[in-house]
Coordinates of C-alpha atoms (C1' of nucleotides) in Angstrom, one line a residue:
Chain J
M11 CA 0.0 0.0 0.0
D12 CA 1.2 3.5 -0.8
F13 CA 0.5 6.4 1.5
S14 CA 1.4 10.0 2.0
L15 CA 3.2 10.9 5.3
G16 CA 3.0 14.6 4.9
S17 CA 5.0 17.5 3.5
S18 CA 8.7 17.1 2.8
D19 CA 9.0 20.6 4.5
V20 CA 8.8 18.9 7.9
F21 CA 10.2 15.5 6.9
S22 CA 13.7 15.3 5.6
L23 CA 14.6 11.8 4.5
V24 CA 18.4 12.5 4.6
N25 CA 18.4 14.2 8.0
T26 CA 16.1 11.5 9.4
F27 CA 18.0 8.4 8.2
E28 CA 21.6 9.7 8.1
C29 CA 21.8 11.2 11.5
G30 CA 22.8 8.1 13.4
Q31 CA 19.5 7.4 15.3
C32 CA 18.8 4.3 13.2
F33 CA 20.9 1.8 11.3
R34 CA 18.6 -0.1 9.0
W35 CA 17.4 2.5 6.5
N36 CA 19.5 2.6 3.4
A37 CA 19.4 4.9 0.4
C38 CA 17.8 3.1 -2.5
G39 CA 17.1 4.7 -5.9
E40 CA 15.5 8.1 -5.1
G41 CA 14.4 7.2 -1.6
Y42 CA 15.2 4.8 1.3
V43 CA 14.3 1.2 2.0
G44 CA 14.0 -0.1 5.6
I45 CA 12.5 -2.6 7.8
T46 CA 11.2 -2.7 11.4
G47 CA 9.6 -5.8 12.8
D48 CA 8.1 -7.7 9.9
K49 CA 7.2 -4.4 8.1
I50 CA 9.3 -3.4 5.1
A51 CA 8.9 -0.2 3.3
K52 CA 10.2 2.1 0.6
I53 CA 10.0 5.8 1.3
Y54 CA 10.4 8.6 -1.2
E55 CA 9.6 12.2 -2.0
K56 CA 7.2 13.1 -4.7
N57 CA 5.6 16.5 -5.5
G58 CA 6.7 18.0 -2.2
E59 CA 5.4 15.2 0.0
V60 CA 6.9 12.1 1.6
R61 CA 5.3 8.9 0.5
I62 CA 5.7 5.3 1.8
N63 CA 5.1 2.1 0.0
S64 CA 5.0 -0.8 2.4
N65 CA 3.6 -4.3 3.1
C66 CA 1.6 -2.8 6.0
G67 CA -2.0 -2.1 5.1
S68 CA -2.5 1.0 7.2
D69 CA -0.6 4.3 7.5
A70 CA -1.2 4.4 11.2
F71 CA 1.8 2.3 12.0
W72 CA 4.2 4.4 10.0
R73 CA 2.7 7.7 11.2
E74 CA 3.5 6.6 14.7
Y75 CA 6.9 5.2 13.8
F76 CA 8.0 8.5 12.1
D77 CA 6.3 10.6 14.9
C78 CA 4.3 12.4 12.1
D79 CA 1.7 13.9 14.4
R80 CA 4.1 15.8 16.6
N81 CA 4.5 19.5 15.6
Y82 CA 8.3 20.0 15.8
D83 CA 8.0 23.7 14.6
E84 CA 5.9 24.5 17.6
I85 CA 8.4 22.8 19.9
K86 CA 11.2 24.7 18.4
S87 CA 9.4 28.0 18.9
F88 CA 9.9 27.5 22.7
L89 CA 13.6 27.3 22.4
P90 CA 16.2 29.9 23.2
K91 CA 17.5 31.9 20.2
D92 CA 21.3 31.6 20.9
S93 CA 23.6 30.6 18.1
F94 CA 24.3 27.1 19.5
T95 CA 20.6 26.2 19.6
T96 CA 19.9 27.8 16.3
A97 CA 22.7 25.7 14.7
A98 CA 21.3 22.6 16.3
I99 CA 17.9 23.3 15.0
E100 CA 19.2 24.1 11.5
F101 CA 21.3 20.9 11.3
G102 CA 18.3 18.8 12.4
R103 CA 15.7 20.5 10.1
G104 CA 13.1 18.1 8.9
M105 CA 14.4 15.2 11.0
R106 CA 11.9 13.0 12.6
I107 CA 12.7 11.2 15.9
L108 CA 11.8 7.6 15.1
R109 CA 9.8 5.5 17.5
Q110 CA 11.9 2.4 17.1
E111 CA 11.1 -1.1 18.4
P112 CA 12.7 -1.2 21.9
W113 CA 14.6 -4.4 21.6
E114 CA 16.1 -3.4 18.2
A115 CA 17.1 0.0 19.7
L116 CA 18.7 -1.5 22.8
C117 CA 20.7 -4.1 20.9
S118 CA 21.7 -1.6 18.2
F119 CA 23.1 0.9 20.7
L120 CA 24.9 -1.8 22.6
I121 CA 26.6 -2.5 19.3
S122 CA 27.2 1.2 18.6
Q123 CA 29.5 1.8 21.6
C124 CA 33.0 2.8 20.6
N125 CA 32.3 2.0 17.0
N126 CA 31.8 4.0 13.8
I127 CA 28.5 4.1 11.9
P128 CA 29.5 2.1 8.8
R129 CA 30.7 -0.7 11.1
I130 CA 27.7 -0.5 13.3
K131 CA 25.5 -1.0 10.3
S132 CA 27.6 -3.8 9.0
I133 CA 27.4 -5.8 12.3
I134 CA 23.7 -5.3 12.6
E135 CA 23.2 -6.3 9.0
C136 CA 25.2 -9.5 9.6
L137 CA 23.1 -10.3 12.8
C138 CA 19.9 -9.8 10.8
R139 CA 21.0 -11.9 7.8
M140 CA 22.0 -14.7 10.2
Y141 CA 19.1 -14.8 12.5
G142 CA 16.3 -12.6 11.0
E143 CA 13.7 -13.4 8.4
K144 CA 13.7 -12.4 4.8
R145 CA 11.2 -9.8 3.6
S146 CA 10.9 -8.1 0.3
I147 CA 9.2 -5.2 -1.4
D148 CA 9.4 -3.8 -4.9
G149 CA 12.5 -5.8 -5.7
A150 CA 14.3 -5.0 -2.5
E151 CA 15.1 -7.7 0.1
L152 CA 15.9 -7.1 3.7
Y153 CA 16.1 -9.3 6.8
S154 CA 14.2 -8.5 9.9
F155 CA 15.9 -7.8 13.2
P156 CA 16.0 -11.1 15.2
T157 CA 13.7 -11.2 18.2
Y158 CA 15.1 -11.2 21.7
E159 CA 13.8 -14.7 22.1
K160 CA 15.9 -15.8 19.2
V161 CA 19.0 -14.1 20.4
A162 CA 18.5 -15.3 24.0
G163 CA 18.8 -18.8 22.7
L164 CA 22.2 -18.2 21.0
S165 CA 25.7 -18.7 22.4
E166 CA 28.6 -16.3 22.1
N167 CA 30.1 -18.7 19.6
D168 CA 26.9 -18.3 17.4
L169 CA 27.7 -14.6 17.1
V170 CA 31.4 -14.9 16.3
P171 CA 30.7 -14.0 12.6
L172 CA 29.5 -10.6 13.7
R173 CA 33.1 -9.7 14.7
A174 CA 31.5 -7.5 17.3
G175 CA 34.2 -8.3 19.9
Y176 CA 33.5 -7.6 23.5
R177 CA 29.9 -6.5 22.7
V178 CA 28.7 -10.0 22.0
P179 CA 28.1 -11.0 25.7
Y180 CA 26.3 -7.7 26.2
I181 CA 23.9 -8.5 23.4
I182 CA 23.2 -12.1 24.6
N183 CA 22.8 -11.0 28.3
A184 CA 20.4 -8.2 27.3
A185 CA 18.3 -10.6 25.2
K186 CA 18.1 -13.0 28.1
A187 CA 17.1 -10.3 30.5
V188 CA 14.3 -9.1 28.2
A189 CA 13.2 -12.7 27.5
A190 CA 13.1 -13.5 31.3
G191 CA 11.2 -10.4 32.0
T192 CA 14.0 -8.8 34.1
V193 CA 13.8 -6.0 31.7
D194 CA 10.2 -5.0 30.8
F195 CA 9.8 -2.4 28.2
D196 CA 6.3 -1.4 29.1
S197 CA 7.3 -0.9 32.7
L198 CA 10.3 1.2 31.7
R199 CA 8.1 3.3 29.5
K200 CA 5.8 4.2 32.4
M201 CA 8.7 5.0 34.7
P202 CA 10.1 8.6 35.3
L203 CA 13.2 9.1 33.1
A204 CA 15.7 8.9 36.0
Q205 CA 14.2 5.7 37.3
A206 CA 14.1 4.1 33.9
R207 CA 17.7 5.1 33.2
K208 CA 18.9 3.6 36.4
A209 CA 17.0 0.4 35.7
I210 CA 18.3 -0.2 32.2
M211 CA 21.9 0.7 33.3
R212 CA 21.8 -2.5 35.4
L213 CA 22.4 -4.4 32.2
D214 CA 26.1 -5.2 31.4
G215 CA 27.4 -2.8 28.7
V216 CA 24.7 -0.2 29.2
G217 CA 26.2 3.1 30.4
P218 CA 24.7 6.6 30.4
K219 CA 25.1 7.0 26.6
V220 CA 23.6 3.7 25.5
A221 CA 20.9 4.1 28.1
D222 CA 19.8 7.6 26.8
C223 CA 19.8 6.5 23.1
F224 CA 17.7 3.5 24.0
L225 CA 15.3 5.7 26.1
L226 CA 14.9 8.3 23.4
F227 CA 14.8 6.2 20.2
G228 CA 13.5 2.9 21.7
L229 CA 11.1 4.1 24.3
S230 CA 10.3 7.6 22.9
K231 CA 11.3 9.2 26.2
T232 CA 11.9 12.6 24.4
D233 CA 13.6 14.1 27.4
A234 CA 16.5 11.6 27.4
F235 CA 19.7 13.2 26.4
P236 CA 23.4 12.1 26.4
V237 CA 24.7 15.4 27.7
D238 CA 28.4 14.5 27.8
T239 CA 28.6 13.1 24.3
W240 CA 26.8 16.2 22.9
M241 CA 29.1 18.6 24.8
K242 CA 32.2 16.8 23.5
K243 CA 31.0 17.4 19.9
A244 CA 29.8 20.9 20.6
N245 CA 33.2 21.9 22.2
K246 CA 35.1 20.6 19.2
Y247 CA 32.8 22.7 17.0
Y248 CA 33.5 25.8 18.9
D249 CA 37.2 25.1 19.1
G250 CA 37.2 24.9 15.3
K251 CA 38.3 21.3 15.4
L252 CA 35.0 20.2 13.8
S253 CA 33.6 21.9 10.6
A254 CA 30.0 22.9 10.2
E255 CA 29.6 19.9 7.9
Q256 CA 31.1 17.5 10.4
F257 CA 29.0 19.0 13.2
G258 CA 26.0 18.6 11.0
Q259 CA 26.6 14.8 10.9
Y260 CA 25.5 14.9 14.5
A261 CA 22.0 16.1 13.7
G262 CA 20.7 13.3 15.8
F263 CA 22.4 14.8 18.8
A264 CA 21.1 18.2 17.8
Q265 CA 17.6 17.0 18.0
Q266 CA 18.2 15.4 21.3
Y267 CA 19.6 18.7 22.5
I268 CA 16.4 20.4 21.5
F269 CA 14.4 18.0 23.6
Y270 CA 16.8 18.5 26.4
Y271 CA 16.2 22.2 26.3
I272 CA 12.4 21.6 26.3
R273 CA 12.8 19.6 29.5
S274 CA 15.0 22.2 31.1
F275 CA 12.9 25.2 30.2
L276 CA 9.4 23.8 30.4
G277 CA 10.1 21.3 33.1
K278 CA 8.1 18.7 31.4
T279 CA 8.3 16.0 28.7
A280 CA 7.6 17.3 25.2
Chain Z
dT26 C1' 50.5 2.5 9.9
dG27 C1' 48.2 4.8 13.4
dC28 C1' 44.3 7.1 15.1
dC29 C1' 39.7 7.0 16.3
dA30 C1' 35.0 5.3 16.6
dG31 C1' 28.0 8.3 18.9
dG32 C1' 31.5 3.6 25.6
dC33 C1' 31.7 0.7 29.4
dC34 C1' 34.0 -1.7 33.1
dG35 C1' 36.8 -2.2 37.0
dA36 C1' 40.8 -1.0 39.6
dA37 C1' 43.4 2.6 41.6
dA38 C1' 43.9 7.1 43.3
Chain A
dT19 C1' 33.9 10.4 43.4
dT20 C1' 37.1 10.8 39.6
dT21 C1' 40.5 9.1 36.5
dC22 C1' 42.4 5.9 33.4
dG23 C1' 43.9 1.7 31.0
dG24 C1' 42.0 -2.1 28.6
dC25 C1' 38.9 -4.0 25.6
dA26 C1' 37.8 -6.3 19.9
dT27 C1' 37.6 -4.7 15.5
dG28 C1' 37.7 -2.2 11.4
dG29 C1' 36.9 2.5 8.9
dC30 C1' 39.6 6.0 7.1

DNA sequence: TGCCAGGCCGAAA
DNA sequence: TTTCGGCATGGC
């Protein structure tokens, strides 16, 4: 089925998919192709609007996934007008904060630690090809992200082909915790941010950075924010060690910075 | 070849 | 509480 997701003025495919918040959407022809759960889609721009062609019969799922019904312009109007925030907004223009599947987000950001994005994508792709299920749309074939039940039943030896090094036991332990109910996504979602962060950080390999990325992208806690990581990038930018273009590659952080401001200034979750 | 990557852990200070 | 080396691997 083919649906419109709204104006491309408020939905930039490049900024949304290339900012580092997700790892399974790839440029394909004039758009992007991606998969979440058992839903596979091609997304593209046409006549000033973003359209999606997927194996899902309703647009409701994707509107939720792409956070289409949140007015980001209204949120931005609350923000301070200093150059730093202005730059952050500009770099993240049209970017949607995805509401990703929690297990996929947790596992992906465990893999992301001390890694570069091409390699993160490569490791995740290998994991999906080995233990996910094949889906296809319009000539494109992708493999679904393996369920936590599936991964919980694997040994470290099973994941050797990923070449993920010390992250492998983190992945398996996390899958086992979710499968056993020790980590419960619905409960975490309902918790205040600080409590949820503390809870997820009990997992091996989950520090403040992985926790905040999981909470923001996996549980849609929009006030989660990896402050230290952002400030490291921001300081490099101000010191002239990072060009505007390089800084712009961190649009994902920019958007998180915006939500951080919202929490600080309004004292509530956006 | 060497530095660095959207970190985290555990020991030592 | 903070600091720092080690970790497993590959992109650039």
